[in-house]
Amino acid sequence: MTQSALYEQDRLHGPLRRALPGLLLAGAGLLCLVIGAVLRGDEATVALFAAAGALLAISGLLALYRGIRRSRAQAALVVLRQLAEGDPAPTLIEDASGRLLFANHTAARWFTLVSGDHVADLLAEMTPEPEELRHRVLLRAEGGGVSEEVVSPSGRYRLTLALVETLSCWRIDRLPQTAAPEIPGEAIGAPDGETAAPGPEAAGAAPVPVLTVGRSGTVLYMNDVARRMIGRRIRRVDEVLELPLRSGKLYQIVTPEGTRSVRLRCADAGVGRQEVLLHPVDQPSPGRARSGLDDLPVPLLRLAPDGHILHANAAACRMLEVSSADGTLLGSHMEGLGRSIADWLADAAAGRGLHRSEFLRLSRPEREVFVQVTLNRVMDGGRTELVALLNDATELKTLEAQFVQSQKMQAIGQLAGGVAHDFNNLLTAISGHCDLLLLRHDQGDADYADLQQINQNANRAAGLVGQLLAFSRKQTLSVERLDLRDTLSDLTHLLNRLVGERVQLILRHDPVLPQIRGDRRQLEQVLMNLVVNARDAMAAGGEIVIETQRVVVQEALSRDRARVEPGVYACVKVVDQGEGIPQDKLQKVFEPFFTTKRTGEGTGLGLSTVYGIVKQTGGFIFVDSVVGEGSCFTLLFPAYEEVAAAELPPAEPERAAAAPEGGAVLLVEDEAPVRAFAARALRLRGFSVIEAETAEQALEVLEDASLKVDVFVTDVVMPGMDGPSWVRRALELRPGTRVVFVSGYAEESLDKSRVAVPNSVFLPKPFSLSELTETVEQQLA
């Protein structure tokens, strides 16, 4: 195949293969959108829309990253091709996986190019260890260029490597052969009395042990064949060979299989180095050669093309945690992450994809262990076999999963905040107009029960939105000083009703438990969610223990990617006797929409809500679990440090709330249904209301100096100028006017704007008729 055909094939098929993960993610996201649009349930729809947003966001990032790398690599490839075309030396260009992208005309005459070739395949025609040579030179390059002289049975070469973007450009120069002493009547490498074997230039020459020796006899490099023959990595050549070294001389060396006879061939490699080739005079039997694998420190497997393990060395058995794996199937020890193992092995046995590693997961019930497997094809007695090199890739896959998880959590958090804002506007209009209808109906009215149902379901929807905000840590908290013992005592009756008769709830308190600062309502929700999860984990009943204690952390504690600083903490433990959580799922329990319950039994937001509330309060949550024994959730809250009484300013006497005699309210809200409800509610309480749709319209209204306004009621986020901005401008002309900010976002969305707005309060959406009117009345009191 010509070099242009090779490049054209990569251009056509490479992008599609690399884009496949992004296309699959985008397809999954669109599928979630379609299913979410079909389903009627609010919870399921929100979940699917959130998942779709995350998948589409990740797909877009992958596409952008892939496009940038592809464009830069293509530009570099064009330049390198132009330079290599006129080079008289063979020049090869490969991608990051080692696949050949381009070979100039000289290289096409040197090598037989086949579709799917890798550079290592071509280097095998000139050196017995092509893969090791390639990796060694790549490591030495380190983003620049490097040259290395290679002495092999086929001659002497200089390899020059240049790295550009993700491409590697190889230039090969043949060097003149250093003359070696001739041995009359013998061919180097042939046993006594036998006919000389074909020269080293013959195709298919067997790999030969090679040593690179320095001036002082230090062994600078050993190839794999030499390590297997000697059985270890040696530091000096005189450990196995008598000095001085003479080319053509017969030496005796000690190997794990016994004493071996080798004939030396030495060649000058420059800068005081020489390459020493050890030609075995007597070849070991296949059985003895195979047993040498056990002494290697790397996990190796010999495989049949159908997946049966012919032999596993000691390091591989330790990784697989078995005494012996010989005769078993590879699929019984590990599983593929996408592609089936059988198809992968079949392609490798046919010579396809040998230099592309695969990531597999070992069969471990208690934890996830990933291995990177690289295959090579060998012939043994005319039969095709595969040699598999295993590397532990658990840490690499863990880092990859953490990166993907952080991106997913960030995308879902942003989506949750935006969805919650829109839902809060809708719920404010629904519950508000329901309150207006309830004012005109009493309990004896036939429509009263229906209105109550609407109101209750609107409140349930508001609770779900609150869970989304808690997950994204954007929920408005009403912080106060709390004693967790009092909170649990007030909650005990409700918790006993939640767990039922088959489950016993036990409370244990520390008498010196410190106080904390938090939102009582949100912490009650945390405890209820944990208790309900514990109850569901004990189908046959049991005990749930809630224990509080004072904990002093003397030194910083690092656990589960969290750092607990030294100090005093109030600790709450919720312990159950349930089924427990498997170790591979333990780190996923706090992910949104992750649940082990069956469809319809849970949304997967319970523990993610708990996590969001605890983190927003400044605390920590950890989980420990043993399958079959139960789980323990541990919550740590920083102790509240009281300020000395002398430092506290004297408390101001509370002003009696005077009933307003009516006042003028300027209502600014861009959502028409919310504005209509709020205006009617305020007018029913005797206020005169001036409505404005935007901040700019409100400022135009205030240009009338004769118009009296007592209170500004304004949304925070609006098209154009936002609420704090227009209020600050209005207060320049009307100082002292009271302000009520309303928003579907959390109070933190005001940032520091409210600090510069005196006499202002915040009212989160959704709010009821009474909450709105009471807030405005308090501002006028």
PDB file of C-alpha atoms in Angstrom, residues 87-184:
ATOM      1  CA  ASP A  87      14.593  13.287   2.586  1.00  0.00           C
ATOM      2  CA  PRO A  88      16.873  10.594   1.073  1.00  0.00           C
ATOM      3  CA  ALA A  89      16.696   8.577   4.310  1.00  0.00           C
ATOM      4  CA  PRO A  90      13.653   6.458   5.222  1.00  0.00           C
ATOM      5  CA  THR A  91      11.219   8.610   7.220  1.00  0.00           C
ATOM      6  CA  LEU A  92       8.128   7.346   9.076  1.00  0.00           C
ATOM      7  CA  ILE A  93       5.398   9.373  10.805  1.00  0.00           C
ATOM      8  CA  GLU A  94       3.180   7.740  13.462  1.00  0.00           C
ATOM      9  CA  ASP A  95       0.362   8.897  15.712  1.00  0.00           C
ATOM     10  CA  ALA A  96       0.223   8.614  19.516  1.00  0.00           C
ATOM     11  CA  SER A  97      -0.872   4.952  19.381  1.00  0.00           C
ATOM     12  CA  GLY A  98       2.051   3.987  17.122  1.00  0.00           C
ATOM     13  CA  ARG A  99      -0.070   3.600  13.961  1.00  0.00           C
ATOM     14  CA  LEU A 100       1.757   4.508  10.736  1.00  0.00           C
ATOM     15  CA  LEU A 101       0.352   7.639   9.079  1.00  0.00           C
ATOM     16  CA  PHE A 102       2.995   8.338   6.421  1.00  0.00           C
ATOM     17  CA  ALA A 103       6.117   6.791   4.903  1.00  0.00           C
ATOM     18  CA  ASN A 104       8.251   8.603   2.316  1.00  0.00           C
ATOM     19  CA  HIS A 105       9.368   7.016  -0.951  1.00  0.00           C
ATOM     20  CA  THR A 106      12.655   5.724   0.491  1.00  0.00           C
ATOM     21  CA  ALA A 107      10.841   3.992   3.353  1.00  0.00           C
ATOM     22  CA  ALA A 108       8.403   2.457   0.870  1.00  0.00           C
ATOM     23  CA  ARG A 109      11.375   0.855  -0.910  1.00  0.00           C
ATOM     24  CA  TRP A 110      12.892  -0.380   2.378  1.00  0.00           C
ATOM     25  CA  PHE A 111       9.786  -1.864   3.935  1.00  0.00           C
ATOM     26  CA  THR A 112       6.758  -3.818   2.793  1.00  0.00           C
ATOM     27  CA  LEU A 113       3.864  -1.565   3.839  1.00  0.00           C
ATOM     28  CA  VAL A 114       0.577  -3.217   4.779  1.00  0.00           C
ATOM     29  CA  SER A 115      -2.704  -1.645   5.875  1.00  0.00           C
ATOM     30  CA  GLY A 116      -2.810  -1.303   9.675  1.00  0.00           C
ATOM     31  CA  ASP A 117       0.992  -1.295  10.073  1.00  0.00           C
ATOM     32  CA  HIS A 118       2.566   0.171  13.192  1.00  0.00           C
ATOM     33  CA  VAL A 119       6.059   1.630  13.318  1.00  0.00           C
ATOM     34  CA  ALA A 120       7.057  -1.172  15.691  1.00  0.00           C
ATOM     35  CA  ASP A 121       6.065  -3.684  12.991  1.00  0.00           C
ATOM     36  CA  LEU A 122       8.527  -2.066  10.576  1.00  0.00           C
ATOM     37  CA  LEU A 123      11.307  -1.748  13.143  1.00  0.00           C
ATOM     38  CA  ALA A 124      11.028  -5.510  13.686  1.00  0.00           C
ATOM     39  CA  GLU A 125      12.728  -5.963  10.308  1.00  0.00           C
ATOM     40  CA  MET A 126      15.931  -4.450  11.702  1.00  0.00           C
ATOM     41  CA  THR A 127      15.930  -5.219  15.457  1.00  0.00           C
ATOM     42  CA  PRO A 128      14.742  -8.188  17.558  1.00  0.00           C
ATOM     43  CA  GLU A 129      13.056  -5.960  20.211  1.00  0.00           C
ATOM     44  CA  PRO A 130      11.134  -3.324  18.227  1.00  0.00           C
ATOM     45  CA  GLU A 131       8.528  -2.423  20.865  1.00  0.00           C
ATOM     46  CA  GLU A 132      11.083  -1.994  23.628  1.00  0.00           C
ATOM     47  CA  LEU A 133      13.321   0.058  21.367  1.00  0.00           C
ATOM     48  CA  ARG A 134      10.436   2.321  20.371  1.00  0.00           C
ATOM     49  CA  HIS A 135       9.327   2.955  23.961  1.00  0.00           C
ATOM     50  CA  ARG A 136      12.892   3.606  25.147  1.00  0.00           C
ATOM     51  CA  VAL A 137      13.533   6.226  22.468  1.00  0.00           C
ATOM     52  CA  LEU A 138      10.135   7.853  23.092  1.00  0.00           C
ATOM     53  CA  LEU A 139      10.894   8.172  26.801  1.00  0.00           C
ATOM     54  CA  ARG A 140      14.260   9.756  26.065  1.00  0.00           C
ATOM     55  CA  ALA A 141      12.751  12.274  23.652  1.00  0.00           C
ATOM     56  CA  GLU A 142      10.606  14.090  26.288  1.00  0.00           C
ATOM     57  CA  GLY A 143       8.940  16.499  23.915  1.00  0.00           C
ATOM     58  CA  GLY A 144      12.036  17.193  21.761  1.00  0.00           C
ATOM     59  CA  GLY A 145      14.363  15.141  19.551  1.00  0.00           C
ATOM     60  CA  VAL A 146      16.823  12.333  20.231  1.00  0.00           C
ATOM     61  CA  SER A 147      19.107   9.964  18.311  1.00  0.00           C
ATOM     62  CA  GLU A 148      20.218   6.445  19.178  1.00  0.00           C
ATOM     63  CA  GLU A 149      22.468   3.929  17.482  1.00  0.00           C
ATOM     64  CA  VAL A 150      21.182   0.381  17.297  1.00  0.00           C
ATOM     65  CA  VAL A 151      23.184  -2.754  16.656  1.00  0.00           C
ATOM     66  CA  SER A 152      21.186  -5.813  15.707  1.00  0.00           C
ATOM     67  CA  PRO A 153      21.677  -9.018  13.745  1.00  0.00           C
ATOM     68  CA  SER A 154      20.590  -7.130  10.624  1.00  0.00           C
ATOM     69  CA  GLY A 155      23.173  -4.352  10.920  1.00  0.00           C
ATOM     70  CA  ARG A 156      23.862  -0.970  12.537  1.00  0.00           C
ATOM     71  CA  TYR A 157      21.378   1.910  12.368  1.00  0.00           C
ATOM     72  CA  ARG A 158      20.908   5.390  13.740  1.00  0.00           C
ATOM     73  CA  LEU A 159      17.307   6.202  14.732  1.00  0.00           C
ATOM     74  CA  THR A 160      16.423   9.881  14.991  1.00  0.00           C
ATOM     75  CA  LEU A 161      13.095  10.793  16.600  1.00  0.00           C
ATOM     76  CA  ALA A 162      11.330  14.167  16.622  1.00  0.00           C
ATOM     77  CA  LEU A 163       8.059  14.757  18.500  1.00  0.00           C
ATOM     78  CA  VAL A 164       5.641  17.318  17.044  1.00  0.00           C
ATOM     79  CA  GLU A 165       2.209  17.703  18.705  1.00  0.00           C
ATOM     80  CA  THR A 166       0.857  14.143  18.977  1.00  0.00           C
ATOM     81  CA  LEU A 167       2.988  12.878  16.068  1.00  0.00           C
ATOM     82  CA  SER A 168       6.335  11.072  16.125  1.00  0.00           C
ATOM     83  CA  CYS A 169       8.679  11.432  13.140  1.00  0.00           C
ATOM     84  CA  TRP A 170      11.294   8.652  12.769  1.00  0.00           C
ATOM     85  CA  ARG A 171      14.359   8.934  10.498  1.00  0.00           C
ATOM     86  CA  ILE A 172      16.474   5.808   9.883  1.00  0.00           C
ATOM     87  CA  ASP A 173      20.098   5.906   8.714  1.00  0.00           C
ATOM     88  CA  ARG A 174      22.055   2.723   7.952  1.00  0.00           C
ATOM     89  CA  LEU A 175      25.585   2.867   9.369  1.00  0.00           C
ATOM     90  CA  PRO A 176      28.602   0.959   8.022  1.00  0.00           C
ATOM     91  CA  GLN A 177      29.022  -2.434   9.709  1.00  0.00           C
ATOM     92  CA  THR A 178      31.962  -2.725  12.125  1.00  0.00           C
ATOM     93  CA  ALA A 179      34.172  -5.575  11.041  1.00  0.00           C
ATOM     94  CA  ALA A 180      34.243  -8.525  13.438  1.00  0.00           C
ATOM     95  CA  PRO A 181      36.959 -11.182  13.495  1.00  0.00           C
ATOM     96  CA  GLU A 182      36.179 -14.009  11.193  1.00  0.00           C
ATOM     97  CA  ILE A 183      36.284 -17.559  12.552  1.00  0.00           C
ATOM     98  CA  PRO A 184      37.534 -19.908   9.904  1.00  0.00           C
TER      99      PRO A 184
END
